[in-house]
Short mmCIF file of C-alpha atoms in Angstrom, two decimals:
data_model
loop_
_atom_site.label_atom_id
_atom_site.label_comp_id
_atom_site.label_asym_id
_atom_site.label_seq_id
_atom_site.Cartn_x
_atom_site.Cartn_y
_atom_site.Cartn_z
CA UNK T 12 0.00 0.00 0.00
CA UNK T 13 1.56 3.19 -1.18
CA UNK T 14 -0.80 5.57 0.63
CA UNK T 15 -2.52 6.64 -2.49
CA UNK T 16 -6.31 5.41 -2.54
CA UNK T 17 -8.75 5.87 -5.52
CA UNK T 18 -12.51 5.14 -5.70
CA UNK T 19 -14.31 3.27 -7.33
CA UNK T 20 -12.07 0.72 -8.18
CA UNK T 21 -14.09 -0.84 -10.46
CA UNK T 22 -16.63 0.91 -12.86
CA UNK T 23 -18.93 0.15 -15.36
CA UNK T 24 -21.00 2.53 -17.48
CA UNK T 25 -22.86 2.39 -20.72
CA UNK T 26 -21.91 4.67 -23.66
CA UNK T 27 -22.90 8.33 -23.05
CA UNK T 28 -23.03 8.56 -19.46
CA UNK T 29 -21.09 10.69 -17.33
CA UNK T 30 -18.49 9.25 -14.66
CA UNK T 31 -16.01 10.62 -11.72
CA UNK T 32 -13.13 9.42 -10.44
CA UNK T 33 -11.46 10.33 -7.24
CA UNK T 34 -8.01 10.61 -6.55
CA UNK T 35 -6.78 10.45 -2.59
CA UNK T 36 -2.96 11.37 -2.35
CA UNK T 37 0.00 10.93 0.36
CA UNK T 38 -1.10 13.31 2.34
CA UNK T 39 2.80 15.62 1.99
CA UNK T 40 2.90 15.13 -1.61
CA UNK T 41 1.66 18.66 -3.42
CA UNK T 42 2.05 17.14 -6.71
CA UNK T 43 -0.38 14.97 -8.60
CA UNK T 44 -0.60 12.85 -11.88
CA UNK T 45 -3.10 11.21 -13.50
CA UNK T 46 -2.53 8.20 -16.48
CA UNK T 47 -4.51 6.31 -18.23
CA UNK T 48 -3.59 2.51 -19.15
CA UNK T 49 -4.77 0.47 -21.78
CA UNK T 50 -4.24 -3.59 -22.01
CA UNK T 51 -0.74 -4.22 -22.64
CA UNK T 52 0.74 -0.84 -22.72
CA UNK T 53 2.39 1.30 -20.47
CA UNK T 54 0.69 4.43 -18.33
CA UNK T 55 0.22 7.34 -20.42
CA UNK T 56 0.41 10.49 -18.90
CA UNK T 57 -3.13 12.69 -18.67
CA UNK T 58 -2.49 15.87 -16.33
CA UNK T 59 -0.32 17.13 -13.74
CA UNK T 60 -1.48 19.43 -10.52
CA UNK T 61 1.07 21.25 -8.61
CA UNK T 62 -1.32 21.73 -5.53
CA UNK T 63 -4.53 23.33 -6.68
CA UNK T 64 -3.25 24.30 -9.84
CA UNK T 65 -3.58 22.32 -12.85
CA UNK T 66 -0.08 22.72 -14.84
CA UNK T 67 -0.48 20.65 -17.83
CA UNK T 68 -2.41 18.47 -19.66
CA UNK T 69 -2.01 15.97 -22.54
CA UNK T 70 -3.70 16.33 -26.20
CA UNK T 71 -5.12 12.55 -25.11
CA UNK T 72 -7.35 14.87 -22.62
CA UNK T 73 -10.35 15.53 -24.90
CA UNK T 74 -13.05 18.41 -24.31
CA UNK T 75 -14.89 15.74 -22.54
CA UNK T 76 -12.26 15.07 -19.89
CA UNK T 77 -12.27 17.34 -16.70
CA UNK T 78 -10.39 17.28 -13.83
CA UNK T 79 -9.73 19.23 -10.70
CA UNK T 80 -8.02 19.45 -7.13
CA UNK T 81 -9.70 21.73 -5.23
CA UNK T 82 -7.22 22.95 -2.18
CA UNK T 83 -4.71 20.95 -3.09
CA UNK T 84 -5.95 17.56 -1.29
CA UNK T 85 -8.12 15.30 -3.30
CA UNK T 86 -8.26 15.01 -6.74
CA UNK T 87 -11.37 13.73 -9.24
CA UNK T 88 -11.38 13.11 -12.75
CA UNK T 89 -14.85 13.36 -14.87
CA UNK T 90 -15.49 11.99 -18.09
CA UNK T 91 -18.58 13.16 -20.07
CA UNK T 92 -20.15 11.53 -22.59
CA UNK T 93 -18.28 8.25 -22.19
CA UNK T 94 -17.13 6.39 -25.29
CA UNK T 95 -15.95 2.64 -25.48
CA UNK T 96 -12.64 3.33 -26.68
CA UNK T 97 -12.40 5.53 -22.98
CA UNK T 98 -12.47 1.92 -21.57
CA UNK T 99 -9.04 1.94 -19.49
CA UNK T 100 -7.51 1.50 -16.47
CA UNK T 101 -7.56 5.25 -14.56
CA UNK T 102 -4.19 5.64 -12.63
CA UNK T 103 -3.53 8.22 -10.01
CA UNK T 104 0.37 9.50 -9.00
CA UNK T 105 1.33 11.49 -6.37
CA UNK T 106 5.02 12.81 -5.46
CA UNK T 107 6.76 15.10 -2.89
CA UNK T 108 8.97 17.91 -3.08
CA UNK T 109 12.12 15.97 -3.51
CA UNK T 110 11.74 13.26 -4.62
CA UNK T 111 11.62 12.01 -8.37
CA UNK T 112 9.84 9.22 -7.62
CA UNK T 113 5.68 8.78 -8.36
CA UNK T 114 3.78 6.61 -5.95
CA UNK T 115 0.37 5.02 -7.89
CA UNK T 116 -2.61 4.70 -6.53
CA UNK T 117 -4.31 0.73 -7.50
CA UNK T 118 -5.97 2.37 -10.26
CA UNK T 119 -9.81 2.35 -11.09
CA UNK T 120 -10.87 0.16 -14.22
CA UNK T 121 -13.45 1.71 -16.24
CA UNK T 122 -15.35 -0.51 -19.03
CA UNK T 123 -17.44 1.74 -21.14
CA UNK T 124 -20.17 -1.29 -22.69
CA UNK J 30 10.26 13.19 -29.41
CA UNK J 31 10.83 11.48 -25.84
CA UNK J 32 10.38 7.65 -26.55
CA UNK J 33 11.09 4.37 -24.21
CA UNK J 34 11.26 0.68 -25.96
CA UNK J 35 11.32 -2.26 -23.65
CA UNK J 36 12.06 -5.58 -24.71
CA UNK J 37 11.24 -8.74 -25.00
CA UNK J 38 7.65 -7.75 -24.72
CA UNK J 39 7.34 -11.02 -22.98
CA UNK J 40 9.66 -13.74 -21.02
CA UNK J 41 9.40 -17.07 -19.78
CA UNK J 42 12.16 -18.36 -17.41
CA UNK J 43 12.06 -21.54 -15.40
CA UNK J 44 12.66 -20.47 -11.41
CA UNK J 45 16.86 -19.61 -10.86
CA UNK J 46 17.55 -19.09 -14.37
CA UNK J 47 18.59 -16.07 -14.36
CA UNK J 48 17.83 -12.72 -17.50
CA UNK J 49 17.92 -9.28 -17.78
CA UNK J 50 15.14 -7.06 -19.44
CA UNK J 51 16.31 -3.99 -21.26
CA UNK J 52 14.66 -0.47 -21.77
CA UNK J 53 16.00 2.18 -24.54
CA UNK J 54 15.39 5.65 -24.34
CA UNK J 55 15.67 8.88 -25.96
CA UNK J 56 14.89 11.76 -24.13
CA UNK J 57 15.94 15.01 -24.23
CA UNK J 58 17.28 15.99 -21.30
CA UNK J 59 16.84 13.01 -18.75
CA UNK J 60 15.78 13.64 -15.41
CA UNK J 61 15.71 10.36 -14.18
CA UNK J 62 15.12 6.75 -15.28
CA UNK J 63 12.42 4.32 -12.78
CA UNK J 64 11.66 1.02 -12.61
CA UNK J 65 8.33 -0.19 -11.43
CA UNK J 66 6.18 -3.34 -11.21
CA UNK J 67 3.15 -4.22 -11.90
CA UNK J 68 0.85 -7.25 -11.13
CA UNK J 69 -2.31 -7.83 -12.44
CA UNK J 70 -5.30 -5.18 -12.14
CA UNK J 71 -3.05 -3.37 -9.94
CA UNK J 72 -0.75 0.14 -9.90
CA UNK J 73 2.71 0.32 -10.49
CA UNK J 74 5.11 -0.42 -7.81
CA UNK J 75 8.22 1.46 -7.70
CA UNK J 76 11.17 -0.37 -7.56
CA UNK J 77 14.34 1.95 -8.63
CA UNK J 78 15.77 5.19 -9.75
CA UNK J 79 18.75 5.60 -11.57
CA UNK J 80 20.04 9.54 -12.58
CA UNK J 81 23.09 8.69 -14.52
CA UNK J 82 25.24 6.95 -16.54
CA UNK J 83 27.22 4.08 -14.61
CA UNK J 84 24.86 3.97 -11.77
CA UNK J 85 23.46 0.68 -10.21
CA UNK J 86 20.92 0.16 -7.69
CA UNK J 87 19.97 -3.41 -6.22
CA UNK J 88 16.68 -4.87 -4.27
CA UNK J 89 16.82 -8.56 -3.73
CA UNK J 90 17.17 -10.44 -6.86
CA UNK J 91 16.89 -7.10 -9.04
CA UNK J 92 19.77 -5.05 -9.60
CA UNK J 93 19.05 -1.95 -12.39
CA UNK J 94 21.70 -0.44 -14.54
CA UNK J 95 21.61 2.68 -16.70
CA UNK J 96 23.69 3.56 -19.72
CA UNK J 97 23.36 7.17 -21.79
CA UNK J 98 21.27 5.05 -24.03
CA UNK J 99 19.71 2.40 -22.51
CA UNK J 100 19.25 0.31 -18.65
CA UNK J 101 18.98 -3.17 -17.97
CA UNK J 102 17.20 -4.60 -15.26
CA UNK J 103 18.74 -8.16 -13.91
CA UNK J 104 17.15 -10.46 -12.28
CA UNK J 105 19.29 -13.64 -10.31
CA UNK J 106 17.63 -16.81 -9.54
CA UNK J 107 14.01 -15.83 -9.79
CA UNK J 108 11.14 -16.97 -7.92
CA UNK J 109 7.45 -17.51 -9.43
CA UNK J 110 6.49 -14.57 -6.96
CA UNK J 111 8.35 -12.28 -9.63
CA UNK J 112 6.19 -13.19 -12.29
CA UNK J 113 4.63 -9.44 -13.00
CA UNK J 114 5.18 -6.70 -15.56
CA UNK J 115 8.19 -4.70 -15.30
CA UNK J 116 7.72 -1.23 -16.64
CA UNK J 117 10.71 1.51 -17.50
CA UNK J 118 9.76 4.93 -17.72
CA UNK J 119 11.78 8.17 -17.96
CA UNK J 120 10.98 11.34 -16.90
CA UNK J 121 12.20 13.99 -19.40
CA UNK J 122 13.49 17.92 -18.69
CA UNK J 123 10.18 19.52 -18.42
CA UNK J 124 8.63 21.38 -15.81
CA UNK J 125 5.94 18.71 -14.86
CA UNK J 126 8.35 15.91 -13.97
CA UNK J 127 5.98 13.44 -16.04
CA UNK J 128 6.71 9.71 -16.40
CA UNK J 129 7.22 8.54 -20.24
CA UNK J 130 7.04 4.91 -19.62
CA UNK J 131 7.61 1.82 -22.25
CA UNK J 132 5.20 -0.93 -22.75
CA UNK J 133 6.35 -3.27 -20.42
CA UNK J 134 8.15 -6.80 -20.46
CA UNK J 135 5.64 -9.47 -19.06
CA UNK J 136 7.61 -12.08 -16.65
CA UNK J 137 6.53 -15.43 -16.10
CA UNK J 138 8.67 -17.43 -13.76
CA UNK J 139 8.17 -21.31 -13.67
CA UNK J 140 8.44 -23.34 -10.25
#
């Protein structure tokens, strides 16, 4: 257990609905990350907070992606309109000051039927 | 662009015989190199980081190595409970501190 926790950790939707995911980091670590992983490939980085601000964010985040950190602490991800190719596995990272290293949350699988 | 290739994409070794998985990178401006694991409808679990050329780092049977091009992750006698995917990411000169990570190498270990 890293210390990062994410809910639901399991979610399934049908096409067109809207869904949130929430993000709970170590609770020193300012800095937040959020990937998305399909089957057989690596993480691929979605959006990076530095406390409550959101700093950058990949083209792979469509119009219909949102996400937020409000104060700094937790952090949810929305997707609107849900599509089966958003089907993935939704990972959250957090890291401290000094450190390089990204802790991972155990992810929340989405399947989009 | 910032790119990491791991290979084999997959590996079968009977228990104590021993391999090493490799990652290749190009990155401009590396930051850092990490090693994490990951079992099955789980997160990543980090295992190393390496910042430079020559450096080595060890945990158990694992011992990570970096090049300026490339970093090879060896594994001695392995158990079945090290049957996981292995991912290599980098994290490039930017601001954000992203991870750029590689596909993975898929290790099944054989009692």
């Amino acid at each position: 257990d890293t210390g990062v926790s994410q809910d639901p950790r399991h979610k399934i939707t049908k096409r067109g609905q809207n869904v949130t995911f929430r993000c709970d980091p170590i609770s020193e670590h300012n800095r937040l990350y959020w990937y998305r992983q399909t089957l057989g490939q690596g993480p691929e980085f979605l959006t990076y907070f530095q406390n409550e601000a959101q700093l950058e964010k990949s083209r792979l985040l469509s119009d219909r992606f949102s996400a937020e950190r409000p104060k700094g602490s937790f952090s949810t991800l929305e997707i609107q309109r849900t599509e089966q190719g958003d089907s993935a596995m939704y990972l959250c990272a957090t890291r401290g000051g000094i450190e390089r290293e990204q802790f991972f949350g155990p992810g929340t699988r989405l399947t989009v039927l | 662009e910032d790119q990491v290739t791991q290979s084999p994409e997959a590996l079968r070794l009977q228990e104590g015989e021993s391999s090493s998985l490799n990652c290749s990178y190009t990155v401009s401006g590396l930051r850092g190199l990490f090693w994490y694991r990951q079992d099955p409808g789980k997160g990543p679990e980090f295992l190393f980081t390496l910042y430079s050329a020559g450096e080595e780092k060890e945990k158990e049977r694992l011992k990570a190595t970096l090049t300026k091009k490339e970093s090879f992750l060896h594994i001695t006698a392995p158990k079945p409970e090290d049957s996981a995917t292995y991912l290599c990411a980098v994290q490039a000169g930017d601001s954000s501190y992203k991870l750029i990570f590689g596909s993975g190498t898929r290790l099944l270990v054989r009692p």
